[in-house]
Short mmCIF file of N, CA and C in Angstrom, two decimals:
data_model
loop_
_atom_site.label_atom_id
_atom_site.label_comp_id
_atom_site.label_asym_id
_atom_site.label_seq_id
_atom_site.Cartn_x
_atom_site.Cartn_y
_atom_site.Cartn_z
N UNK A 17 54.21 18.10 128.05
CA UNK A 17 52.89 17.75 127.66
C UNK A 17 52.32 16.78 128.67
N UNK A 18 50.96 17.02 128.69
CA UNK A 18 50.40 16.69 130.22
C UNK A 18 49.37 15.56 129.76
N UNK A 19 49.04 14.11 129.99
CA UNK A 19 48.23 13.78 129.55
C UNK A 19 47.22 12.90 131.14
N UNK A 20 46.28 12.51 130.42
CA UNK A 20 45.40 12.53 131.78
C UNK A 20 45.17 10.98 131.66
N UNK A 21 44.10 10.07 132.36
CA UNK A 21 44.32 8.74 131.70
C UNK A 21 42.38 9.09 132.43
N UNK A 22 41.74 8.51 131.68
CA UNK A 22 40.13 8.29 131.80
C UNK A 22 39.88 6.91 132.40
N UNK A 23 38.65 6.52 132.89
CA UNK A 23 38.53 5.33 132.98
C UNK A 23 37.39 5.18 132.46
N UNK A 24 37.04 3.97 132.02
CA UNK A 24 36.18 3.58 131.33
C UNK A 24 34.94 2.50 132.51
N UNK A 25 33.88 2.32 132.13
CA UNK A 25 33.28 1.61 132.88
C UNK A 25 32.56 1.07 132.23
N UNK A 26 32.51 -0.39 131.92
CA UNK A 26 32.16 -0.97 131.24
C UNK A 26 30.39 -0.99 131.24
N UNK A 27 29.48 -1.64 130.12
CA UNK A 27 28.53 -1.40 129.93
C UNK A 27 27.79 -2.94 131.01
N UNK A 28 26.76 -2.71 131.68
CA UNK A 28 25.94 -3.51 132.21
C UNK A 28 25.65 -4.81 131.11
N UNK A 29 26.09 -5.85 131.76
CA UNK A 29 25.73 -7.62 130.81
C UNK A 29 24.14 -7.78 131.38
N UNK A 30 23.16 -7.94 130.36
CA UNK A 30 21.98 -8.16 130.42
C UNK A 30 21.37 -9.06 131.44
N UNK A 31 22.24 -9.66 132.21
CA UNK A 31 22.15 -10.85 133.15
C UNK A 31 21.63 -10.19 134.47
N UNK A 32 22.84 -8.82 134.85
CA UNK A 32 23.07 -7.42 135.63
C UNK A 32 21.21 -7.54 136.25
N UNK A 33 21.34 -6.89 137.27
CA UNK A 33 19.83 -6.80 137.73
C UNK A 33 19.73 -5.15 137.89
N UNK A 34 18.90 -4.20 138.30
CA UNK A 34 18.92 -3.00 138.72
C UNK A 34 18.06 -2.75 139.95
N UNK A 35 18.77 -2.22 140.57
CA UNK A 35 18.62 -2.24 142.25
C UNK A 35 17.83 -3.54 142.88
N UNK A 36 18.83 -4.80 142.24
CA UNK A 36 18.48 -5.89 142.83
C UNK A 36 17.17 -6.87 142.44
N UNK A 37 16.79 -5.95 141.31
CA UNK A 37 15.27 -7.28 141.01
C UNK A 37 15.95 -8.51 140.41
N UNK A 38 14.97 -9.29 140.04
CA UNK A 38 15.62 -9.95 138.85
C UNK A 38 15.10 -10.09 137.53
N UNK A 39 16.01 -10.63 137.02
CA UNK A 39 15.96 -9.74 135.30
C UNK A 39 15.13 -10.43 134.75
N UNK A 40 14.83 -9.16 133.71
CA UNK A 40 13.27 -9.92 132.91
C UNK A 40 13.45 -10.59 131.93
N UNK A 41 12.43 -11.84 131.88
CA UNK A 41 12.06 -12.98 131.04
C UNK A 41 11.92 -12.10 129.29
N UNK A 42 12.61 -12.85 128.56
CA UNK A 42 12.72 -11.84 127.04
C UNK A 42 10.90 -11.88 127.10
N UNK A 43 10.35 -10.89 126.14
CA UNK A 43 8.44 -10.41 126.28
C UNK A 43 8.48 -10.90 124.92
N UNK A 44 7.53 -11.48 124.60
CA UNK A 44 6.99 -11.88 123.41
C UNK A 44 5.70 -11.22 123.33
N UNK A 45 5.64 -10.29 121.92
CA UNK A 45 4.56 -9.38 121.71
C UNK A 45 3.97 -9.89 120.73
N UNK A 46 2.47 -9.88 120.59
CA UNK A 46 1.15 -10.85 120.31
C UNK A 46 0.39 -9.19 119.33
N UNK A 47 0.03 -9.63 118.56
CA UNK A 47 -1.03 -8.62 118.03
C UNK A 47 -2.50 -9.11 118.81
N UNK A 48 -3.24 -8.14 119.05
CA UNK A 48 -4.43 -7.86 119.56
C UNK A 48 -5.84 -8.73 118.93
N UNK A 49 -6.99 -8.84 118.96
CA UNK A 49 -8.00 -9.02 117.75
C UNK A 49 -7.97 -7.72 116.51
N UNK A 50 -7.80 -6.54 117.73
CA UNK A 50 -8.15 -5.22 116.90
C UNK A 50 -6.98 -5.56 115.65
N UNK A 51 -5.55 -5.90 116.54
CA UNK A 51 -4.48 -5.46 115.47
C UNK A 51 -4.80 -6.39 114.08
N UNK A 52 -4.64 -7.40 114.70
CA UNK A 52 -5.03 -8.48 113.61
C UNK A 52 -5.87 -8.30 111.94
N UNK A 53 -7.35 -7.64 113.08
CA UNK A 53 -8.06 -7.16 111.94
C UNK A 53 -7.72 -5.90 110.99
N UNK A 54 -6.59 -5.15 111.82
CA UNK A 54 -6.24 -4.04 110.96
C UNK A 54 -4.80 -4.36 110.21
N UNK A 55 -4.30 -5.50 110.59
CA UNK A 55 -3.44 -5.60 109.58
C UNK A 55 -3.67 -6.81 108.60
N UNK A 56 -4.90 -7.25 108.59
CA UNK A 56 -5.43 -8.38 107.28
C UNK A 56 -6.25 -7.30 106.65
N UNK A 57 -7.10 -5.86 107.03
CA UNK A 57 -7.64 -4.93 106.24
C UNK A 57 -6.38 -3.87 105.50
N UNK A 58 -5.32 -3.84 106.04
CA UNK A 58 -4.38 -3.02 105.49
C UNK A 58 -3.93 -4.07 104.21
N UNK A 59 -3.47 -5.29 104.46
CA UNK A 59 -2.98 -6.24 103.66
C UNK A 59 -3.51 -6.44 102.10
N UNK A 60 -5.63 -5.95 102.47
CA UNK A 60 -6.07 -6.41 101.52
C UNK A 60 -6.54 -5.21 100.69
N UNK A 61 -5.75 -4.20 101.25
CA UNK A 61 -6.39 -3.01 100.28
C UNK A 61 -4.89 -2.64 99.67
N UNK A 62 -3.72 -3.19 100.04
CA UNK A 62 -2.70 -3.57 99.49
C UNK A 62 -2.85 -4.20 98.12
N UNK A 63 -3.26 -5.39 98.66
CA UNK A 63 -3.78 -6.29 97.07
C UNK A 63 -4.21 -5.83 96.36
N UNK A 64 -5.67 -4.81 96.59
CA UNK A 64 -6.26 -3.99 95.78
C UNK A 64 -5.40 -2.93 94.79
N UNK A 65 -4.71 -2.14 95.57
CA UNK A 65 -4.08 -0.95 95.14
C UNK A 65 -2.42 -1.83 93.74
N UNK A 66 -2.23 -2.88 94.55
CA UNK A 66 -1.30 -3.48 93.13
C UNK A 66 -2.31 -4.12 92.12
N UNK A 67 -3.38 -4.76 92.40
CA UNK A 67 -3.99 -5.38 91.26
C UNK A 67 -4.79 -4.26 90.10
N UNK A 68 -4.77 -3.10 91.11
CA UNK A 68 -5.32 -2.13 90.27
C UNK A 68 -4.08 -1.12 89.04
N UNK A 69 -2.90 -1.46 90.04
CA UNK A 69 -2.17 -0.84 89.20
C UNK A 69 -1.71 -1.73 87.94
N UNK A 70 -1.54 -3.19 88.26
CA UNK A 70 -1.44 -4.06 87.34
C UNK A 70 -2.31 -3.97 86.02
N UNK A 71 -3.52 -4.17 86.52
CA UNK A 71 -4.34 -3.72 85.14
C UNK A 71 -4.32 -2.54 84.62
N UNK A 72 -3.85 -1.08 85.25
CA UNK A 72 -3.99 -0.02 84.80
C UNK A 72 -2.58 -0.24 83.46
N UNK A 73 -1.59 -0.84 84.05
CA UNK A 73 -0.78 -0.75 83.46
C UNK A 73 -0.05 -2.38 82.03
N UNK A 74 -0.61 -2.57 82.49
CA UNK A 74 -0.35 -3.83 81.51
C UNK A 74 -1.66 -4.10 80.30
N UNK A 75 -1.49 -4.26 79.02
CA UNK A 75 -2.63 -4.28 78.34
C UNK A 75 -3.39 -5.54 77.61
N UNK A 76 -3.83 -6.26 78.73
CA UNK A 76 -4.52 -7.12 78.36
C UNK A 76 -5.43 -7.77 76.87
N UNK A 77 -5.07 -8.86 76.31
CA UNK A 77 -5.93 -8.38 74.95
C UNK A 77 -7.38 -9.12 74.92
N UNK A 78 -7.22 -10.10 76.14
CA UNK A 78 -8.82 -10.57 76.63
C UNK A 78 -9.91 -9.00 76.78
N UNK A 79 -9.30 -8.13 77.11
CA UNK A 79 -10.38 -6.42 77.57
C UNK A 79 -10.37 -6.14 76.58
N UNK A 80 -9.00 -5.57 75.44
CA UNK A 80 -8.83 -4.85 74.53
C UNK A 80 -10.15 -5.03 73.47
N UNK A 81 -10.74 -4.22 73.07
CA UNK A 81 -11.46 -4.23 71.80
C UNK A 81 -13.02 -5.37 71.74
N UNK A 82 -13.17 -5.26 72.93
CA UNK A 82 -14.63 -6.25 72.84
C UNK A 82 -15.67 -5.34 72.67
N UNK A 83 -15.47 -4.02 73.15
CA UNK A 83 -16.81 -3.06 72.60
C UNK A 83 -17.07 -3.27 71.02
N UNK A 84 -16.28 -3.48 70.19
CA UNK A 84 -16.25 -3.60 69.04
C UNK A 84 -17.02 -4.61 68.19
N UNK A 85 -17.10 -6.12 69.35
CA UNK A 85 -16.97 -7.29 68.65
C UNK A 85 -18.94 -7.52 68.95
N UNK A 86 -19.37 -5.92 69.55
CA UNK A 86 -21.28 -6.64 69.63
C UNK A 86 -21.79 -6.20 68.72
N UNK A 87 -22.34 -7.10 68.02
CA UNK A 87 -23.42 -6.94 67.24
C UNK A 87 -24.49 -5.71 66.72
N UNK A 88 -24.35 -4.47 66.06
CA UNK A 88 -25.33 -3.58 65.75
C UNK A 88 -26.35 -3.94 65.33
N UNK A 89 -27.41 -3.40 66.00
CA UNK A 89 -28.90 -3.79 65.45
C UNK A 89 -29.37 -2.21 65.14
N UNK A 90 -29.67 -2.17 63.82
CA UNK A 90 -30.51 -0.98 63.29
C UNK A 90 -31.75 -1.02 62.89
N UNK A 91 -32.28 0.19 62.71
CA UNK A 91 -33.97 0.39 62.42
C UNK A 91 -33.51 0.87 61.01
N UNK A 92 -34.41 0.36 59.93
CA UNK A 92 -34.09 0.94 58.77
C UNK A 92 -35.39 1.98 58.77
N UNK A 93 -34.41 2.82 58.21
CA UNK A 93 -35.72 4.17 57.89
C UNK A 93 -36.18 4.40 56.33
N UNK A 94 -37.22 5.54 56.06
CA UNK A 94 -37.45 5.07 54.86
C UNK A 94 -36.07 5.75 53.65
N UNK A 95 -36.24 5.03 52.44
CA UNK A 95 -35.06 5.49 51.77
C UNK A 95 -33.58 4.89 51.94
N UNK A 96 -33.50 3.88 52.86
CA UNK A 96 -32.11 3.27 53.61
C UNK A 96 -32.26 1.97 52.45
N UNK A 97 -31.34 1.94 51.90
CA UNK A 97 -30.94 0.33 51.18
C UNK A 97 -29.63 -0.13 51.63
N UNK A 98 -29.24 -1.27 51.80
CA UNK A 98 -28.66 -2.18 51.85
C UNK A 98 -26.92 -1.73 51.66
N UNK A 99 -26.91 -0.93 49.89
CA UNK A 99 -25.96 -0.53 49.69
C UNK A 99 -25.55 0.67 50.33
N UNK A 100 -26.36 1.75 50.77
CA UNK A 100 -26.54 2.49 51.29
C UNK A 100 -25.60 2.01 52.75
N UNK A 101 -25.86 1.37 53.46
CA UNK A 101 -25.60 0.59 54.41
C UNK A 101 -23.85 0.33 54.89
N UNK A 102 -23.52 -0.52 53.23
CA UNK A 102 -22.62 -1.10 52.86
C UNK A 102 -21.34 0.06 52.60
N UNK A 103 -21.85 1.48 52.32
CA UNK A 103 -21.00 2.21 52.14
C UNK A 103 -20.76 3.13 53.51
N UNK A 104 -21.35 2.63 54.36
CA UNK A 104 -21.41 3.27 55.84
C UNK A 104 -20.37 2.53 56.91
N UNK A 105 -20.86 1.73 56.24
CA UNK A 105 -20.61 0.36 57.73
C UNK A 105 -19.61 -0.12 57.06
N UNK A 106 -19.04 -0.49 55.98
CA UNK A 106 -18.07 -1.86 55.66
C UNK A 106 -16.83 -1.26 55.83
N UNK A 107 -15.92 -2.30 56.23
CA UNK A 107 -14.90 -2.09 56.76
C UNK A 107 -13.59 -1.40 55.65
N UNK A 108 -12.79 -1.04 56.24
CA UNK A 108 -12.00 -0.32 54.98
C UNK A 108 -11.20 -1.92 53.75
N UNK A 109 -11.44 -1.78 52.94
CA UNK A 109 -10.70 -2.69 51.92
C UNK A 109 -11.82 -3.87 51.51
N UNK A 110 -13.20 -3.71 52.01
CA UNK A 110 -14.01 -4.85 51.42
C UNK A 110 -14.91 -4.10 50.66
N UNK A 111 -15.05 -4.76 49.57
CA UNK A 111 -16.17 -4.09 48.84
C UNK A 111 -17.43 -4.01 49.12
N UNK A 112 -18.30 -3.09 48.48
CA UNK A 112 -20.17 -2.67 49.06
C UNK A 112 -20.70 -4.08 48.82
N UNK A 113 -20.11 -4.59 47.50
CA UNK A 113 -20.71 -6.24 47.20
C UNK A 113 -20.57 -7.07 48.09
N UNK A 114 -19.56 -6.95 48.73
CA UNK A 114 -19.09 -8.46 49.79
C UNK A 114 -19.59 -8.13 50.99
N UNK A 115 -20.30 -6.67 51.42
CA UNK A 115 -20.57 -6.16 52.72
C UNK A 115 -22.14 -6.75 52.81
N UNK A 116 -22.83 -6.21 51.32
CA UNK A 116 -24.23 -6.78 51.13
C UNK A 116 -24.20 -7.90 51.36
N UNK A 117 -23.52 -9.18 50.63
CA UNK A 117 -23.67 -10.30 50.43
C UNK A 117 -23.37 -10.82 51.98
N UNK A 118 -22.93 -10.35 53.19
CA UNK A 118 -22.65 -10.74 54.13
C UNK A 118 -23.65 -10.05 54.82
N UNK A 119 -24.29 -9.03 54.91
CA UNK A 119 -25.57 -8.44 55.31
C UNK A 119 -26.42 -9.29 55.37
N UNK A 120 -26.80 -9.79 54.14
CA UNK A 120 -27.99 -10.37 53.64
C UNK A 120 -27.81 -12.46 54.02
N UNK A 121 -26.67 -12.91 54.41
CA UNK A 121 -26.41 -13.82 54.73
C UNK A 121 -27.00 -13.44 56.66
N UNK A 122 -26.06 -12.48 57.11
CA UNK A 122 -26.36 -12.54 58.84
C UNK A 122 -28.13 -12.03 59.16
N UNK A 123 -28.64 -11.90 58.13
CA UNK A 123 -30.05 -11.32 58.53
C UNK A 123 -31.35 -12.62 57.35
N UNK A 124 -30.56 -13.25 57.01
CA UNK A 124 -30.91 -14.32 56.33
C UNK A 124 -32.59 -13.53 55.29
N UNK A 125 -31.63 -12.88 54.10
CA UNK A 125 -32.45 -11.96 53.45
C UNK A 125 -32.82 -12.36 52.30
N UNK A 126 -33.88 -12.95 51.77
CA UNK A 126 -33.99 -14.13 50.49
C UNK A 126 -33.29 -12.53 48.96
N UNK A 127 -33.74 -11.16 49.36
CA UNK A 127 -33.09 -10.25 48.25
C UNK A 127 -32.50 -8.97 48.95
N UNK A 128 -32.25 -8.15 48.17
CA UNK A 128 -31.57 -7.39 48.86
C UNK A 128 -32.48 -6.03 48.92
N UNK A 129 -33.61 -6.15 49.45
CA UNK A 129 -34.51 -5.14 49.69
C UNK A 129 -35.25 -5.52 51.08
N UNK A 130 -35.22 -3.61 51.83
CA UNK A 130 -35.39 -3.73 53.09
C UNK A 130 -36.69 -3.06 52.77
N UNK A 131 -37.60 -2.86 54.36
CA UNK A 131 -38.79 -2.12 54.21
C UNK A 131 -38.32 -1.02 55.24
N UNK A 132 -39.15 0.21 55.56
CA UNK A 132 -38.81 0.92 57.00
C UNK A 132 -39.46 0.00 57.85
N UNK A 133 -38.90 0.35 58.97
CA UNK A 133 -39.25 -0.76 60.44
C UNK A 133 -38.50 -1.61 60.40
N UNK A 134 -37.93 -2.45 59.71
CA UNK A 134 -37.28 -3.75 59.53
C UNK A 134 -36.01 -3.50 59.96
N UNK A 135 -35.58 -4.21 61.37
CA UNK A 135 -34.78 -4.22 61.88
C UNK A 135 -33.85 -5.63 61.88
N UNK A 136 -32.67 -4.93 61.08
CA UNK A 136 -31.22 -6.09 61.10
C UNK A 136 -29.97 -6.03 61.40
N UNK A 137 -29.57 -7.03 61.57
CA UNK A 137 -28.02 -6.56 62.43
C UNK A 137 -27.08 -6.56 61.61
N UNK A 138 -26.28 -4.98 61.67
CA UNK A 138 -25.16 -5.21 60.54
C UNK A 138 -23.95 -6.40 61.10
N UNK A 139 -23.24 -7.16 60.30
CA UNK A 139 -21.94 -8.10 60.09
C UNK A 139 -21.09 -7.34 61.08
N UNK A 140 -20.21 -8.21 62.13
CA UNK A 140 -19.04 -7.70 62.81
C UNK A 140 -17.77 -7.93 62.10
N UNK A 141 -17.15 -7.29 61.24
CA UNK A 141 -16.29 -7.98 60.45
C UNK A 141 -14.86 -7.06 61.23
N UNK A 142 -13.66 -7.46 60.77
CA UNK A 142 -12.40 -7.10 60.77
C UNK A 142 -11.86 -6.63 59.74
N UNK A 143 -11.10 -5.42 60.42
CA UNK A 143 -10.83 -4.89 58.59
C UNK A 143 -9.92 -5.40 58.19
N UNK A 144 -9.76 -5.60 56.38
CA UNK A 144 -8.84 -6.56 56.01
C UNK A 144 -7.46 -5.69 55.80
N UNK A 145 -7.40 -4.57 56.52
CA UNK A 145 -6.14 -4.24 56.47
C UNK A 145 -5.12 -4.60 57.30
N UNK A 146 -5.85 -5.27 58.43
CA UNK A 146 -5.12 -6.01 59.72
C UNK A 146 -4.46 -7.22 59.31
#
């Protein structure tokens, strides 16, 4: 069995010059104006794209349910009473009595008779099943 022997040649030490220059000073690389501006515009549409997913995904209860909490203002038409009203609008578990009596308190109503035209704002209440 025949074996051969290789030689090895070791790898060039960074010090090494090539065909005699001399060796280069380590380069320190600088971003541009351009780069700059494109990587503080990449950065901030970054921010965007997590703050958007943040709110998509987490459920805030400051947002939750404020469509709810404005105020209805209606036109009464003719034939519309109060109780009428009360069996429309009041929340599940309060009675037509306690819906009127809170009607007629937020629209500051000396009785419980409307005219047509007469515009009042129904009560924002919570239902008492919560």
């Amino acid at each position: 069995m025949r074996t051969d022997t290789a030689t090895l040649l070791p790898f060039p030490a960074q010090e090494s010059t090539r065909d005699g220059a001399a060796p280069r000073a380590r380069v320190r690389l600088e971003p541009t104006r351009r780069g700059r501006a494109l990587l503080t515009a990449a950065a901030f549409v970054l921010g965007l794209i997590v703050a958007a997913a943040v709110l998509l995904v987490v459920a805030l209860p400051a947002l939750a349910g404020t469509e709810g909490d404005q105020p209805v203002t209606i036109t009464v038409q003719d034939g519309d009473t109060l109780w009428g009203y009360a069996e429309q609008y009041a929340p599940e578990g309060m009675g037509a009595q306690e819906y009127v009596a809170e009607l007629r308190a937020e629209n500051q109503l000396p009785t419980g008779r409307v005219t047509a035209g007469q515009q009042i704002e129904l009560p924002v209440l919570e239902d008492s099943a919560r």
